[in-house]
CSV table of C-alpha atoms in Angstrom, one decimal:
chain,number,residue,atom,x,y,z
A,1,UNK,CA,132.7,82.9,116.6
A,2,UNK,CA,130.9,85.8,116.7
A,3,UNK,CA,127.4,86.4,118.7
A,4,UNK,CA,124.6,87.6,116.5
A,5,UNK,CA,122.5,90.6,117.3
A,6,UNK,CA,119.2,91.2,115.3
A,7,UNK,CA,118.0,95.5,114.8
A,8,UNK,CA,114.1,95.1,114.7
A,9,UNK,CA,111.5,97.8,113.0
A,10,UNK,CA,114.8,99.6,111.1
A,11,UNK,CA,111.8,101.0,109.0
A,12,UNK,CA,114.0,104.0,107.4
A,13,UNK,CA,117.1,101.6,107.1
A,14,UNK,CA,118.8,104.1,109.7
A,15,UNK,CA,119.9,102.3,112.3
A,16,UNK,CA,123.2,101.1,111.2
A,17,UNK,CA,124.0,104.9,110.2
A,18,UNK,CA,122.7,106.6,113.5
A,19,UNK,CA,125.5,105.0,115.4
A,20,UNK,CA,129.3,103.3,115.3
A,21,UNK,CA,128.7,99.9,115.2
A,22,UNK,CA,132.2,99.3,113.9
A,23,UNK,CA,133.2,99.0,117.7
A,24,UNK,CA,131.2,95.3,117.9
A,25,UNK,CA,132.4,94.1,114.5
A,26,UNK,CA,135.4,91.9,115.8
A,27,UNK,CA,132.6,90.3,118.2
A,28,UNK,CA,129.3,91.0,116.8
A,29,UNK,CA,127.3,90.5,113.6
A,30,UNK,CA,124.6,92.9,113.5
A,31,UNK,CA,121.5,92.1,111.2
A,32,UNK,CA,119.2,94.7,110.4
A,33,UNK,CA,115.2,93.8,109.9
A,34,UNK,CA,113.1,96.8,107.8
A,35,UNK,CA,109.6,95.3,108.2
A,36,UNK,CA,107.7,94.6,111.4
A,37,UNK,CA,107.3,91.3,112.1
A,38,UNK,CA,103.8,90.6,114.1
A,39,UNK,CA,103.2,87.1,114.2
A,40,UNK,CA,105.1,85.3,117.5
A,41,UNK,CA,105.5,82.2,115.7
A,42,UNK,CA,107.3,83.6,112.6
A,43,UNK,CA,109.1,86.1,114.8
A,44,UNK,CA,110.3,83.4,117.3
A,45,UNK,CA,111.8,81.1,114.0
A,46,UNK,CA,113.6,84.8,112.8
A,47,UNK,CA,115.2,85.1,116.0
A,48,UNK,CA,116.0,81.7,117.2
A,49,UNK,CA,119.9,81.9,116.0
A,50,UNK,CA,120.4,85.3,117.5
A,51,UNK,CA,122.0,86.2,121.1
A,52,UNK,CA,121.1,89.7,121.2
A,53,UNK,CA,118.1,91.9,120.1
A,54,UNK,CA,117.6,95.2,119.8
A,55,UNK,CA,114.1,96.6,119.5
A,56,UNK,CA,112.5,99.6,119.1
A,57,UNK,CA,109.8,101.1,121.8
A,58,UNK,CA,107.1,99.3,122.8
A,59,UNK,CA,106.1,97.6,119.1
A,60,UNK,CA,107.3,94.3,119.2
A,61,UNK,CA,106.1,92.6,122.8
A,62,UNK,CA,108.4,89.9,124.2
A,63,UNK,CA,105.8,87.8,126.6
A,64,UNK,CA,107.2,84.8,128.3
A,65,UNK,CA,105.7,82.7,125.3
A,66,UNK,CA,108.3,84.0,123.1
A,67,UNK,CA,111.1,84.3,125.2
A,68,UNK,CA,110.7,80.9,126.4
A,69,UNK,CA,111.4,79.8,122.9
A,70,UNK,CA,114.7,82.1,122.7
A,71,UNK,CA,116.9,79.7,124.3
A,72,UNK,CA,120.1,81.6,122.3
A,73,UNK,CA,118.7,85.3,123.3
A,74,UNK,CA,121.4,86.7,126.4
A,75,UNK,CA,120.6,90.4,125.9
A,76,UNK,CA,117.6,92.3,124.7
A,77,UNK,CA,118.0,96.3,124.3
A,78,UNK,CA,115.0,98.2,124.1
A,79,UNK,CA,115.0,101.9,123.6
A,80,UNK,CA,113.4,104.0,126.1
A,81,UNK,CA,113.6,103.3,129.9
A,82,UNK,CA,110.4,102.1,130.3
A,83,UNK,CA,108.8,99.0,128.7
A,84,UNK,CA,105.4,97.3,129.3
A,85,UNK,CA,105.3,94.8,126.7
A,86,UNK,CA,108.4,93.1,128.0
A,87,UNK,CA,108.1,90.4,130.8
A,88,UNK,CA,110.8,90.8,132.8
A,89,UNK,CA,110.3,87.6,135.0
A,90,UNK,CA,110.2,85.2,131.8
A,91,UNK,CA,113.6,87.3,130.7
A,92,UNK,CA,115.1,86.8,134.3
A,93,UNK,CA,114.1,83.4,134.1
A,94,UNK,CA,115.8,82.8,130.7
A,95,UNK,CA,118.9,84.6,131.7
A,96,UNK,CA,118.1,87.5,129.3
A,97,UNK,CA,119.8,90.9,130.6
A,98,UNK,CA,117.5,93.7,129.7
A,99,UNK,CA,119.0,97.5,129.1
A,100,UNK,CA,117.5,100.6,127.8
A,101,UNK,CA,118.5,103.7,126.6
A,102,UNK,CA,117.7,107.4,126.7
A,103,UNK,CA,115.5,108.9,125.3
A,104,UNK,CA,114.7,112.5,124.9
A,105,UNK,CA,111.4,114.6,125.2
A,106,UNK,CA,112.2,116.9,122.6
A,107,UNK,CA,110.6,115.1,119.4
A,108,UNK,CA,107.1,114.3,120.8
A,109,UNK,CA,107.3,117.6,122.3
A,110,UNK,CA,107.6,119.2,118.3
A,111,UNK,CA,105.6,116.6,117.0
A,112,UNK,CA,102.7,117.5,118.9
A,113,UNK,CA,102.9,121.2,117.5
A,114,UNK,CA,103.3,120.1,114.2
A,115,UNK,CA,99.9,118.3,114.6
A,116,UNK,CA,98.3,121.0,116.2
A,117,UNK,CA,99.3,123.5,114.0
A,118,UNK,CA,98.6,121.4,111.0
A,119,UNK,CA,94.9,120.8,112.1
A,120,UNK,CA,94.4,124.3,113.2
A,121,UNK,CA,95.6,126.3,109.7
A,122,UNK,CA,94.1,123.0,107.8
A,123,UNK,CA,98.2,122.5,106.3
A,124,UNK,CA,97.1,119.1,104.5
A,125,UNK,CA,93.8,120.2,102.9
A,126,UNK,CA,95.4,123.4,101.9
A,127,UNK,CA,98.3,121.9,100.4
A,128,UNK,CA,96.8,119.3,98.5
A,129,UNK,CA,94.2,121.8,97.2
A,130,UNK,CA,97.4,124.2,96.0
A,131,UNK,CA,99.1,121.0,94.1
A,132,UNK,CA,96.4,119.7,92.6
A,133,UNK,CA,95.0,122.5,90.9
A,134,UNK,CA,92.4,122.9,93.4
A,135,UNK,CA,90.9,125.8,95.2
A,136,UNK,CA,92.5,128.7,96.3
A,137,UNK,CA,92.0,128.7,100.0
A,138,UNK,CA,89.1,126.8,101.0
A,139,UNK,CA,89.5,126.9,104.7
A,140,UNK,CA,89.7,129.6,107.7
A,141,UNK,CA,92.0,128.4,110.0
A,142,UNK,CA,91.4,128.5,114.0
A,143,UNK,CA,93.6,130.7,115.9
A,144,UNK,CA,95.8,129.9,118.8
A,145,UNK,CA,96.3,133.4,120.5
A,146,UNK,CA,93.7,133.9,123.2
A,147,UNK,CA,92.3,130.1,123.0
A,148,UNK,CA,92.5,127.6,125.6
A,149,UNK,CA,95.1,124.6,125.4
A,150,UNK,CA,94.2,122.1,127.9
A,151,UNK,CA,96.8,119.4,128.8
A,152,UNK,CA,96.5,116.0,130.3
A,153,UNK,CA,99.4,115.7,132.0
A,154,UNK,CA,102.0,117.9,132.9
A,155,UNK,CA,105.3,115.9,133.1
A,156,UNK,CA,108.3,116.1,131.4
A,157,UNK,CA,106.4,116.7,127.6
A,158,UNK,CA,103.3,118.3,128.8
A,159,UNK,CA,105.1,121.0,130.7
A,160,UNK,CA,107.1,121.6,127.8
A,161,UNK,CA,104.4,121.5,125.2
A,162,UNK,CA,103.0,123.9,127.9
A,163,UNK,CA,105.4,126.5,127.7
A,164,UNK,CA,105.1,126.4,123.6
A,165,UNK,CA,101.4,127.1,124.1
A,166,UNK,CA,102.6,130.1,126.7
A,167,UNK,CA,104.7,131.3,123.7
A,168,UNK,CA,101.6,131.7,121.4
A,169,UNK,CA,99.6,133.6,124.0
A,170,UNK,CA,97.6,130.6,124.7
A,171,UNK,CA,95.7,130.3,128.2
A,172,UNK,CA,96.7,127.1,129.3
A,173,UNK,CA,95.6,124.7,132.0
A,174,UNK,CA,96.1,120.9,132.8
A,175,UNK,CA,95.0,118.2,134.7
A,176,UNK,CA,96.0,114.8,136.1
A,177,UNK,CA,94.8,112.8,138.6
A,178,UNK,CA,97.7,113.5,141.3
A,179,UNK,CA,98.5,116.9,139.7
A,180,UNK,CA,98.8,119.5,142.4
A,181,UNK,CA,98.0,123.1,142.4
A,182,UNK,CA,102.1,123.9,143.1
A,183,UNK,CA,103.2,122.0,140.4
A,184,UNK,CA,100.8,123.7,137.9
A,185,UNK,CA,101.6,127.4,139.0
A,186,UNK,CA,105.7,126.2,138.8
A,187,UNK,CA,105.0,125.6,135.3
A,188,UNK,CA,102.9,128.7,134.8
A,189,UNK,CA,99.7,127.1,133.9
A,190,UNK,CA,96.0,127.0,135.4
A,191,UNK,CA,95.0,123.7,137.4
A,192,UNK,CA,91.5,122.6,136.1
A,193,UNK,CA,89.2,121.2,138.6
A,194,UNK,CA,88.9,118.2,136.8
A,195,UNK,CA,89.1,116.1,133.7
A,196,UNK,CA,85.8,117.3,132.8
A,197,UNK,CA,86.0,121.0,133.3
A,198,UNK,CA,89.3,121.1,131.2
A,199,UNK,CA,87.6,118.8,128.3
A,200,UNK,CA,84.6,121.4,128.4
A,201,UNK,CA,86.6,124.7,128.2
A,202,UNK,CA,89.4,124.2,126.2
A,203,UNK,CA,89.7,124.7,122.1
A,204,UNK,CA,92.7,122.4,122.2
A,205,UNK,CA,93.2,119.3,124.3
A,206,UNK,CA,96.8,117.1,123.9
A,207,UNK,CA,97.6,114.3,126.1
A,208,UNK,CA,100.6,114.2,128.0
A,209,UNK,CA,100.4,110.9,130.2
A,210,UNK,CA,101.5,107.7,130.9
A,211,UNK,CA,99.6,104.4,130.4
A,212,UNK,CA,98.7,102.6,133.4
A,213,UNK,CA,96.0,101.0,134.9
A,214,UNK,CA,94.6,104.1,136.1
A,215,UNK,CA,94.7,106.0,132.8
A,216,UNK,CA,93.9,103.2,130.2
A,217,UNK,CA,90.5,104.1,128.4
A,218,UNK,CA,90.9,107.8,130.1
A,219,UNK,CA,88.9,109.2,127.2
A,220,UNK,CA,86.0,107.3,126.4
A,221,UNK,CA,82.3,108.4,124.3
A,222,UNK,CA,81.3,110.1,127.6
A,223,UNK,CA,84.4,112.4,127.6
A,224,UNK,CA,84.7,113.3,124.1
A,225,UNK,CA,81.0,114.2,124.1
A,226,UNK,CA,82.3,116.8,126.8
A,227,UNK,CA,84.7,118.8,123.8
A,228,UNK,CA,83.3,121.6,121.9
A,229,UNK,CA,82.4,121.3,118.6
A,230,UNK,CA,85.3,123.8,117.6
A,231,UNK,CA,87.7,121.8,119.7
A,232,UNK,CA,90.6,119.5,118.7
A,233,UNK,CA,92.0,116.3,120.1
A,234,UNK,CA,95.9,115.8,120.1
A,235,UNK,CA,97.3,112.2,121.2
A,236,UNK,CA,101.2,111.8,120.7
A,237,UNK,CA,101.2,109.8,124.5
A,238,UNK,CA,99.4,106.0,123.7
A,239,UNK,CA,96.4,104.7,121.8
A,240,UNK,CA,95.1,103.0,124.5
A,241,UNK,CA,94.7,106.2,126.7
A,242,UNK,CA,91.7,107.0,124.3
A,243,UNK,CA,88.9,104.3,123.7
A,244,UNK,CA,89.5,104.0,119.5
A,245,UNK,CA,85.9,102.6,118.8
A,246,UNK,CA,84.7,106.0,120.8
A,247,UNK,CA,87.6,108.1,118.9
A,248,UNK,CA,86.3,106.7,115.5
A,249,UNK,CA,82.6,107.5,115.8
A,250,UNK,CA,83.0,110.8,117.0
A,251,UNK,CA,85.3,111.8,114.1
A,252,UNK,CA,82.6,110.2,111.6
A,253,UNK,CA,79.8,112.1,113.7
A,254,UNK,CA,81.5,115.4,113.7
A,255,UNK,CA,81.2,115.7,117.4
A,256,UNK,CA,84.2,117.9,117.6
A,257,UNK,CA,86.6,119.8,114.9
A,258,UNK,CA,89.5,117.0,114.4
A,259,UNK,CA,92.1,115.0,116.2
A,260,UNK,CA,95.8,114.6,115.7
A,261,UNK,CA,97.0,110.9,116.0
A,262,UNK,CA,100.6,109.4,116.0
A,263,UNK,CA,99.5,106.3,118.3
A,264,UNK,CA,97.6,103.5,117.5
A,265,UNK,CA,95.8,100.1,118.8
A,266,UNK,CA,98.1,98.5,116.2
A,267,UNK,CA,101.3,99.4,114.4
A,268,UNK,CA,101.7,99.2,112.0
A,269,UNK,CA,98.4,100.2,111.6
A,270,UNK,CA,96.4,97.4,108.9
A,271,UNK,CA,95.9,98.9,105.0
A,272,UNK,CA,92.0,98.5,105.9
A,273,UNK,CA,92.2,100.2,109.1
A,274,UNK,CA,89.3,102.6,109.6
A,275,UNK,CA,90.9,105.1,111.3
A,276,UNK,CA,92.8,105.5,107.9
A,277,UNK,CA,89.9,106.8,106.2
A,278,UNK,CA,88.4,108.1,109.2
A,279,UNK,CA,87.5,112.1,108.6
A,280,UNK,CA,88.5,115.4,110.3
A,281,UNK,CA,92.1,113.2,111.3
A,282,UNK,CA,95.5,114.5,110.9
A,283,UNK,CA,97.4,111.0,111.4
A,284,UNK,CA,100.8,110.2,111.4
A,285,UNK,CA,102.8,107.0,111.5
A,286,UNK,CA,104.2,106.9,115.3
A,287,UNK,CA,106.7,109.4,114.4
A,288,UNK,CA,106.7,110.9,117.8
A,289,UNK,CA,109.9,109.7,118.6
A,290,UNK,CA,111.7,109.4,115.1
A,291,UNK,CA,114.3,111.9,114.5
A,292,UNK,CA,117.7,112.0,113.7
A,293,UNK,CA,118.9,113.1,117.0
A,294,UNK,CA,116.7,110.4,119.1
A,295,UNK,CA,118.0,107.8,116.8
A,296,UNK,CA,121.4,108.7,117.4
A,297,UNK,CA,120.9,108.3,121.1
A,298,UNK,CA,118.8,105.0,120.9
A,299,UNK,CA,121.0,103.7,118.9
A,300,UNK,CA,124.3,104.8,119.8
A,301,UNK,CA,123.3,103.7,123.2
A,302,UNK,CA,122.1,100.1,122.1
A,303,UNK,CA,125.9,99.8,121.2
A,304,UNK,CA,126.9,100.9,124.7
A,305,UNK,CA,124.7,98.2,126.1
A,306,UNK,CA,126.2,95.5,123.9
A,307,UNK,CA,129.9,96.6,125.0
A,308,UNK,CA,129.2,96.4,128.1
A,309,UNK,CA,127.1,93.3,128.3
A,310,UNK,CA,130.0,91.7,126.7
A,311,UNK,CA,132.3,92.9,129.4
A,312,UNK,CA,130.2,91.7,132.2
A,313,UNK,CA,128.9,94.9,133.5
A,314,UNK,CA,125.3,95.4,131.9
A,315,UNK,CA,124.4,99.1,132.1
A,316,UNK,CA,120.9,101.0,131.5
A,317,UNK,CA,119.2,97.6,133.0
A,318,UNK,CA,115.4,97.2,133.0
A,319,UNK,CA,113.2,95.2,135.0
């Protein structure tokens, strides 16, 4: 009798075409789901007959209350090598092995610049105007060359965003709680004296920090008020790094020029969520990791994780 594997949140129906699942067909039946299920009761019912679950990033939480209702579950594969919404203790207690996959920093770096450039040159407004017979040239774009790019975080992604900024001729500075001058100089950027200084001095601010107790709500109303009226804010990291109510208020009141946001407090974003209609906002539906190469890695490694688990030698274990 074959094991059953559920692949969650396959929105684009891309999972089966991104890897060779045929190597599992003798032992595993793979079923994909392309609609997000947020209700825990519905999810528990849906997954009750599955031995393996593959989930994307942190979109679906797996708390003890859910894991305890999935006695058949034996393997949980989550894309990436870090996941804050899985209760590892509950998984271990229930005999569930949790494994991860590699994940490339390239797609979020590229999307960061897509959002930044889209905002700076008003691409959505100008494209819509052209396609609908609107005014020919209705805005004046912001320059990048000579402007300051401020990075909150200078890790794997932030440092690569910095390199692109330098290539544009921007002045780049960075800050995080434990960022050293030596690390900043290694990347070729300036170390901001404080978070407040970075926010006050930057023309573009991009967030590249991991979410944790120290960084949750890092930018609230007071911090957003420090941004220049002409500044832009980009967040492709985690929604909870920015106070969402404060962000919405700042956008509505025009306190700074605009924001490019790829991450939200609720995903998928409800149809009536106020951020869907917020002014001065260029928003994308969490596309930071969504690319052909990254999907090939996610699902290719998921297949490898399943094969290794079946062989009794799990790889890329989390928890």
